[in-house]
PDB file of C-alpha atoms in Angstrom:
ATOM      1  CA  MET A   1     150.418  66.975 303.187  1.00 62.00           C
ATOM      2  CA  ASP A   2     150.717  65.483 299.740  1.00 82.00           C
ATOM      3  CA  VAL A   3     153.852  63.955 299.907  1.00 92.00           C
ATOM      4  CA  GLU A   4     153.140  61.624 297.273  1.00 93.00           C
ATOM      5  CA  ALA A   5     152.493  64.551 294.596  1.00 94.00           C
ATOM      6  CA  LEU A   6     155.835  66.132 295.506  1.00 95.00           C
ATOM      7  CA  LYS A   7     157.575  62.939 294.902  1.00 95.00           C
ATOM      8  CA  SER A   8     155.695  62.569 291.389  1.00 95.00           C
ATOM      9  CA  LEU A   9     157.044  65.964 290.822  1.00 95.00           C
ATOM     10  CA  LEU A  10     160.292  64.910 291.525  1.00 96.00           C
ATOM     11  CA  ARG A  11     160.341  61.772 289.472  1.00 96.00           C
ATOM     12  CA  SER A  12     159.243  63.590 286.307  1.00 96.00           C
ATOM     13  CA  LEU A  13     162.529  65.759 286.895  1.00 96.00           C
ATOM     14  CA  ALA A  14     164.814  63.260 287.729  1.00 97.00           C
ATOM     15  CA  PRO A  15     165.164  59.295 287.630  1.00 97.00           C
ATOM     16  CA  PHE A  16     164.857  58.739 291.659  1.00 97.00           C
ATOM     17  CA  SER A  17     164.613  55.391 292.852  1.00 96.00           C
ATOM     18  CA  VAL A  18     161.821  54.752 295.807  1.00 95.00           C
ATOM     19  CA  GLU A  19     164.585  54.827 298.332  1.00 95.00           C
ATOM     20  CA  GLU A  20     166.036  58.125 297.239  1.00 95.00           C
ATOM     21  CA  LEU A  21     162.859  59.755 297.583  1.00 95.00           C
ATOM     22  CA  GLU A  22     161.968  58.330 300.982  1.00 94.00           C
ATOM     23  CA  GLU A  23     165.231  59.389 302.306  1.00 93.00           C
ATOM     24  CA  ALA A  24     164.968  63.067 300.542  1.00 92.00           C
ATOM     25  CA  THR A  25     161.489  63.673 301.737  1.00 91.00           C
ATOM     26  CA  GLU A  26     162.537  63.364 305.383  1.00 93.00           C
ATOM     27  CA  TYR A  27     164.207  67.000 305.139  1.00 96.00           C
ATOM     28  CA  PHE A  28     160.914  68.399 303.995  1.00 96.00           C
ATOM     29  CA  TYR A  29     158.401  69.455 306.758  1.00 97.00           C
ATOM     30  CA  PRO A  30     154.653  70.728 306.695  1.00 97.00           C
ATOM     31  CA  GLU A  31     153.507  74.089 307.102  1.00 97.00           C
ATOM     32  CA  SER A  32     150.346  75.534 307.034  1.00 98.00           C
ATOM     33  CA  LEU A  33     149.586  79.195 306.168  1.00 98.00           C
ATOM     34  CA  GLU A  34     146.109  80.877 306.798  1.00 98.00           C
ATOM     35  CA  LYS A  35     145.129  83.485 304.165  1.00 97.00           C
ATOM     36  CA  SER A  36     147.197  86.781 304.208  1.00 97.00           C
ATOM     37  CA  ASP A  37     149.873  84.843 305.916  1.00 98.00           C
ATOM     38  CA  HIS A  38     153.303  85.492 304.472  1.00 98.00           C
ATOM     39  CA  PHE A  39     155.996  82.666 303.286  1.00 98.00           C
ATOM     40  CA  CYS A  40     158.572  85.173 302.681  1.00 97.00           C
ATOM     41  CA  ARG A  41     158.630  88.891 303.415  1.00 97.00           C
ATOM     42  CA  THR A  42     160.705  91.971 302.166  1.00 97.00           C
ATOM     43  CA  GLY A  43     163.695  92.639 304.019  1.00 97.00           C
ATOM     44  CA  ARG A  44     164.268  88.950 305.136  1.00 97.00           C
ATOM     45  CA  ILE A  45     166.596  86.235 303.701  1.00 97.00           C
ATOM     46  CA  ALA A  46     164.802  83.482 301.951  1.00 97.00           C
ATOM     47  CA  ASP A  47     166.346  80.571 303.130  1.00 97.00           C
ATOM     48  CA  ARG A  48     163.356  77.929 302.469  1.00 98.00           C
ATOM     49  CA  ILE A  49     161.572  76.869 299.470  1.00 97.00           C
ATOM     50  CA  ALA A  50     158.171  75.124 299.269  1.00 97.00           C
ATOM     51  CA  TYR A  51     156.145  72.879 297.297  1.00 97.00           C
ATOM     52  CA  VAL A  52     152.326  74.015 297.485  1.00 97.00           C
ATOM     53  CA  CYS A  53     150.330  71.380 298.245  1.00 97.00           C
ATOM     54  CA  LYS A  54     146.905  73.066 298.596  1.00 97.00           C
ATOM     55  CA  GLY A  55     146.063  76.659 298.445  1.00 97.00           C
ATOM     56  CA  VAL A  56     147.153  79.544 296.231  1.00 97.00           C
ATOM     57  CA  LEU A  57     150.188  81.916 296.971  1.00 98.00           C
ATOM     58  CA  ARG A  58     151.073  84.922 294.939  1.00 97.00           C
ATOM     59  CA  SER A  59     154.555  86.595 294.860  1.00 97.00           C
ATOM     60  CA  TYR A  60     154.549  90.539 295.066  1.00 97.00           C
ATOM     61  CA  TYR A  61     156.762  93.288 295.047  1.00 96.00           C
ATOM     62  CA  ILE A  62     156.167  96.757 296.675  1.00 94.00           C
ATOM     63  CA  VAL A  63     157.099  99.587 293.822  1.00 88.00           C
ATOM     64  CA  ASN A  64     156.532 103.394 294.758  1.00 91.00           C
ATOM     65  CA  ASN A  65     154.058 102.055 297.574  1.00 92.00           C
ATOM     66  CA  ARG A  66     152.055  99.841 295.052  1.00 92.00           C
ATOM     67  CA  GLU A  67     152.009  96.087 295.127  1.00 94.00           C
ATOM     68  CA  THR A  68     152.911  94.439 292.035  1.00 95.00           C
ATOM     69  CA  THR A  69     152.107  90.708 291.514  1.00 96.00           C
ATOM     70  CA  THR A  70     155.031  88.932 289.712  1.00 94.00           C
ATOM     71  CA  PHE A  71     153.757  85.048 290.171  1.00 93.00           C
ATOM     72  CA  PHE A  72     150.945  82.654 291.456  1.00 96.00           C
ATOM     73  CA  GLN A  73     151.703  79.555 292.846  1.00 96.00           C
ATOM     74  CA  LEU A  74     149.048  76.893 292.298  1.00 95.00           C
ATOM     75  CA  PRO A  75     148.866  73.468 294.048  1.00 96.00           C
ATOM     76  CA  GLY A  76     152.135  71.730 292.477  1.00 95.00           C
ATOM     77  CA  SER A  77     154.150  74.349 292.103  1.00 95.00           C
ATOM     78  CA  ILE A  78     157.118  75.746 294.031  1.00 96.00           C
ATOM     79  CA  ALA A  79     157.240  78.886 295.957  1.00 97.00           C
ATOM     80  CA  VAL A  80     160.754  80.747 296.365  1.00 96.00           C
ATOM     81  CA  ALA A  81     161.744  84.235 296.419  1.00 96.00           C
ATOM     82  CA  LEU A  82     164.881  82.843 294.246  1.00 94.00           C
ATOM     83  CA  PRO A  83     167.192  85.984 294.330  1.00 94.00           C
ATOM     84  CA  SER A  84     167.261  86.132 298.033  1.00 96.00           C
ATOM     85  CA  PHE A  85     167.258  82.280 298.165  1.00 96.00           C
ATOM     86  CA  LEU A  86     170.427  82.017 295.841  1.00 94.00           C
ATOM     87  CA  GLN A  87     172.244  84.933 296.906  1.00 96.00           C
ATOM     88  CA  MET A  88     171.175  84.661 300.846  1.00 97.00           C
ATOM     89  CA  SER A  89     170.621  88.444 300.722  1.00 97.00           C
ATOM     90  CA  PRO A  90     167.233  90.374 301.935  1.00 98.00           C
ATOM     91  CA  SER A  91     164.322  89.821 299.680  1.00 97.00           C
ATOM     92  CA  ASN A  92     162.783  92.278 297.907  1.00 96.00           C
ATOM     93  CA  GLU A  93     159.680  89.992 297.327  1.00 96.00           C
ATOM     94  CA  ASN A  94     156.862  89.124 299.169  1.00 98.00           C
ATOM     95  CA  ILE A  95     154.949  85.458 299.179  1.00 98.00           C
ATOM     96  CA  GLU A  96     151.693  85.811 300.457  1.00 98.00           C
ATOM     97  CA  ALA A  97     148.971  83.116 300.894  1.00 98.00           C
ATOM     98  CA  LEU A  98     145.807  84.141 298.989  1.00 97.00           C
ATOM     99  CA  GLU A  99     143.699  81.275 300.834  1.00 96.00           C
ATOM    100  CA  ASN A 100     144.588  78.882 303.692  1.00 97.00           C
ATOM    101  CA  SER A 101     147.147  77.019 302.268  1.00 97.00           C
ATOM    102  CA  ASP A 102     149.331  73.689 303.041  1.00 97.00           C
ATOM    103  CA  LEU A 103     152.891  73.719 302.039  1.00 98.00           C
ATOM    104  CA  LEU A 104     155.926  70.878 301.912  1.00 97.00           C
ATOM    105  CA  VAL A 105     158.784  73.004 302.789  1.00 98.00           C
ATOM    106  CA  ILE A 106     162.939  72.345 303.003  1.00 98.00           C
ATOM    107  CA  HIS A 107     165.528  74.650 304.062  1.00 98.00           C
ATOM    108  CA  ARG A 108     168.123  75.912 301.881  1.00 97.00           C
ATOM    109  CA  GLU A 109     170.807  74.178 303.765  1.00 97.00           C
ATOM    110  CA  ASP A 110     169.301  71.000 303.462  1.00 97.00           C
ATOM    111  CA  LEU A 111     168.519  71.630 299.550  1.00 97.00           C
ATOM    112  CA  TYR A 112     172.274  72.204 299.206  1.00 97.00           C
ATOM    113  CA  ASN A 113     173.272  68.991 301.056  1.00 96.00           C
ATOM    114  CA  LEU A 114     170.872  66.900 298.603  1.00 96.00           C
ATOM    115  CA  TYR A 115     172.482  68.738 295.704  1.00 96.00           C
ATOM    116  CA  GLU A 116     176.165  67.776 297.276  1.00 96.00           C
ATOM    117  CA  GLU A 117     174.953  63.875 297.898  1.00 94.00           C
ATOM    118  CA  ASN A 118     173.114  63.088 294.566  1.00 95.00           C
ATOM    119  CA  TRP A 119     173.609  64.644 291.164  1.00 96.00           C
ATOM    120  CA  LYS A 120     169.785  63.968 290.603  1.00 97.00           C
ATOM    121  CA  TRP A 121     169.077  66.926 293.121  1.00 96.00           C
ATOM    122  CA  GLN A 122     171.239  69.162 290.878  1.00 96.00           C
ATOM    123  CA  GLN A 123     169.142  68.248 288.099  1.00 97.00           C
ATOM    124  CA  VAL A 124     165.951  69.196 289.731  1.00 96.00           C
ATOM    125  CA  GLY A 125     167.341  72.432 290.877  1.00 94.00           C
ATOM    126  CA  ARG A 126     168.718  73.173 287.215  1.00 96.00           C
ATOM    127  CA  ILE A 127     165.320  72.177 285.563  1.00 96.00           C
ATOM    128  CA  LEU A 128     163.001  74.378 288.190  1.00 94.00           C
ATOM    129  CA  MET A 129     165.445  77.284 287.689  1.00 93.00           C
ATOM    130  CA  GLU A 130     164.787  76.712 283.868  1.00 95.00           C
ATOM    131  CA  GLN A 131     161.386  76.714 284.184  1.00 94.00           C
ATOM    132  CA  TYR A 132     161.360  79.567 286.553  1.00 92.00           C
ATOM    133  CA  TYR A 133     163.628  81.742 283.855  1.00 93.00           C
ATOM    134  CA  ILE A 134     161.397  80.888 280.898  1.00 94.00           C
ATOM    135  CA  GLN A 135     158.056  81.673 282.913  1.00 91.00           C
ATOM    136  CA  LEU A 136     159.488  84.919 283.818  1.00 91.00           C
ATOM    137  CA  GLU A 137     160.806  85.738 280.709  1.00 94.00           C
ATOM    138  CA  HIS A 138     157.420  84.966 278.808  1.00 92.00           C
ATOM    139  CA  HIS A 139     155.480  87.195 281.439  1.00 92.00           C
ATOM    140  CA  MET A 140     158.101  90.331 280.968  1.00 93.00           C
ATOM    141  CA  ILE A 141     157.547  89.872 276.976  1.00 94.00           C
ATOM    142  CA  SER A 142     154.198  89.637 277.282  1.00 93.00           C
ATOM    143  CA  LEU A 143     153.748  92.692 279.323  1.00 92.00           C
ATOM    144  CA  GLN A 144     155.892  94.590 276.764  1.00 94.00           C
ATOM    145  CA  SER A 145     154.639  93.544 273.687  1.00 95.00           C
ATOM    146  CA  GLU A 146     150.996  92.350 274.019  1.00 95.00           C
ATOM    147  CA  SER A 147     147.627  94.251 274.635  1.00 94.00           C
ATOM    148  CA  ALA A 148     145.849  94.058 277.797  1.00 93.00           C
ATOM    149  CA  ASN A 149     143.381  91.891 275.890  1.00 94.00           C
ATOM    150  CA  GLU A 150     145.998  89.539 274.531  1.00 94.00           C
ATOM    151  CA  ARG A 151     147.588  89.087 278.347  1.00 95.00           C
ATOM    152  CA  TYR A 152     144.341  88.358 279.654  1.00 95.00           C
ATOM    153  CA  LYS A 153     143.591  85.504 276.998  1.00 94.00           C
ATOM    154  CA  ARG A 154     147.047  84.042 277.427  1.00 93.00           C
ATOM    155  CA  LEU A 155     146.557  83.889 281.146  1.00 94.00           C
ATOM    156  CA  ALA A 156     143.100  82.272 280.722  1.00 93.00           C
ATOM    157  CA  ALA A 157     144.531  79.652 278.218  1.00 93.00           C
ATOM    158  CA  HIS A 158     147.477  78.674 280.344  1.00 91.00           C
ATOM    159  CA  SER A 159     146.112  79.020 284.096  1.00 92.00           C
ATOM    160  CA  PRO A 160     142.308  79.172 284.178  1.00 93.00           C
ATOM    161  CA  GLU A 161     142.480  78.327 287.767  1.00 94.00           C
ATOM    162  CA  VAL A 162     143.901  81.624 288.616  1.00 94.00           C
ATOM    163  CA  LEU A 163     141.179  83.289 287.067  1.00 93.00           C
ATOM    164  CA  GLN A 164     138.483  81.323 289.172  1.00 92.00           C
ATOM    165  CA  SER A 165     140.583  81.314 292.447  1.00 92.00           C
ATOM    166  CA  VAL A 166     142.553  84.623 292.480  1.00 95.00           C
ATOM    167  CA  GLN A 167     141.021  88.148 293.433  1.00 95.00           C
ATOM    168  CA  LEU A 168     140.472  90.685 290.584  1.00 94.00           C
ATOM    169  CA  GLN A 169     142.827  93.273 291.860  1.00 95.00           C
ATOM    170  CA  TYR A 170     145.998  90.555 292.025  1.00 97.00           C
ATOM    171  CA  ILE A 171     145.047  89.372 288.263  1.00 96.00           C
ATOM    172  CA  ALA A 172     145.097  92.815 287.179  1.00 96.00           C
ATOM    173  CA  SER A 173     148.251  93.753 288.944  1.00 95.00           C
ATOM    174  CA  TYR A 174     150.059  90.432 287.340  1.00 95.00           C
ATOM    175  CA  LEU A 175     148.456  91.616 283.823  1.00 96.00           C
ATOM    176  CA  GLY A 176     149.942  95.320 284.555  1.00 93.00           C
ATOM    177  CA  ILE A 177     146.450  96.839 284.030  1.00 94.00           C
ATOM    178  CA  SER A 178     143.877  98.798 286.214  1.00 94.00           C
ATOM    179  CA  PRO A 179     141.209  96.605 288.073  1.00 94.00           C
ATOM    180  CA  GLU A 180     138.566  98.568 285.873  1.00 94.00           C
ATOM    181  CA  THR A 181     140.333  97.569 282.762  1.00 94.00           C
ATOM    182  CA  LEU A 182     140.365  93.964 283.677  1.00 94.00           C
ATOM    183  CA  SER A 183     136.480  94.262 284.423  1.00 93.00           C
ATOM    184  CA  ARG A 184     135.858  95.907 280.863  1.00 94.00           C
ATOM    185  CA  ILE A 185     138.131  92.794 279.125  1.00 94.00           C
ATOM    186  CA  ARG A 186     136.090  90.515 281.445  1.00 92.00           C
ATOM    187  CA  LYS A 187     132.690  91.842 280.040  1.00 90.00           C
ATOM    188  CA  SER A 188     133.855  91.677 276.801  1.00 88.00           C
ATOM    189  CA  GLN A 189     134.677  88.175 276.615  1.00 80.00           C
TER     190      GLN A 189
END
């Protein structure tokens, strides 16, 4: 597992010493998911958060018996069903591996202990929460105000790796369009 990449991310968010990171990363443990395995499922409490070392995950909800994709987690990103994790309530969200994936996982209790021990972890939590909120808001505004073609172009510009590694049906769901509309957009590019 890529512990060094996780440490690099953490150092970019707060001024950790080498010793602080060495001690803290002992709380993280490796977990491998095979394609179609779930890190989180609807109805279960999300008591873990993961750093994606390898692979691709997607977050989705089931609404009216239809899956609606809300996020993709690529290497270097964080995977968590945030409302469930924060409120310790059953999740409405699923997080599925779209390919074989390697994660570094920490339990909520351990993370909250780190928050108590060191203000730098509180800063990491705050910044990650801000990033999550901004990403969610951008996506919501995009769905409400941009055309399907504009949403596709935005995704291509900001996350080209998603277009290369994620199945079209999930990309279409994320963009709020049908797979057929996505195919027409891709052909016109």
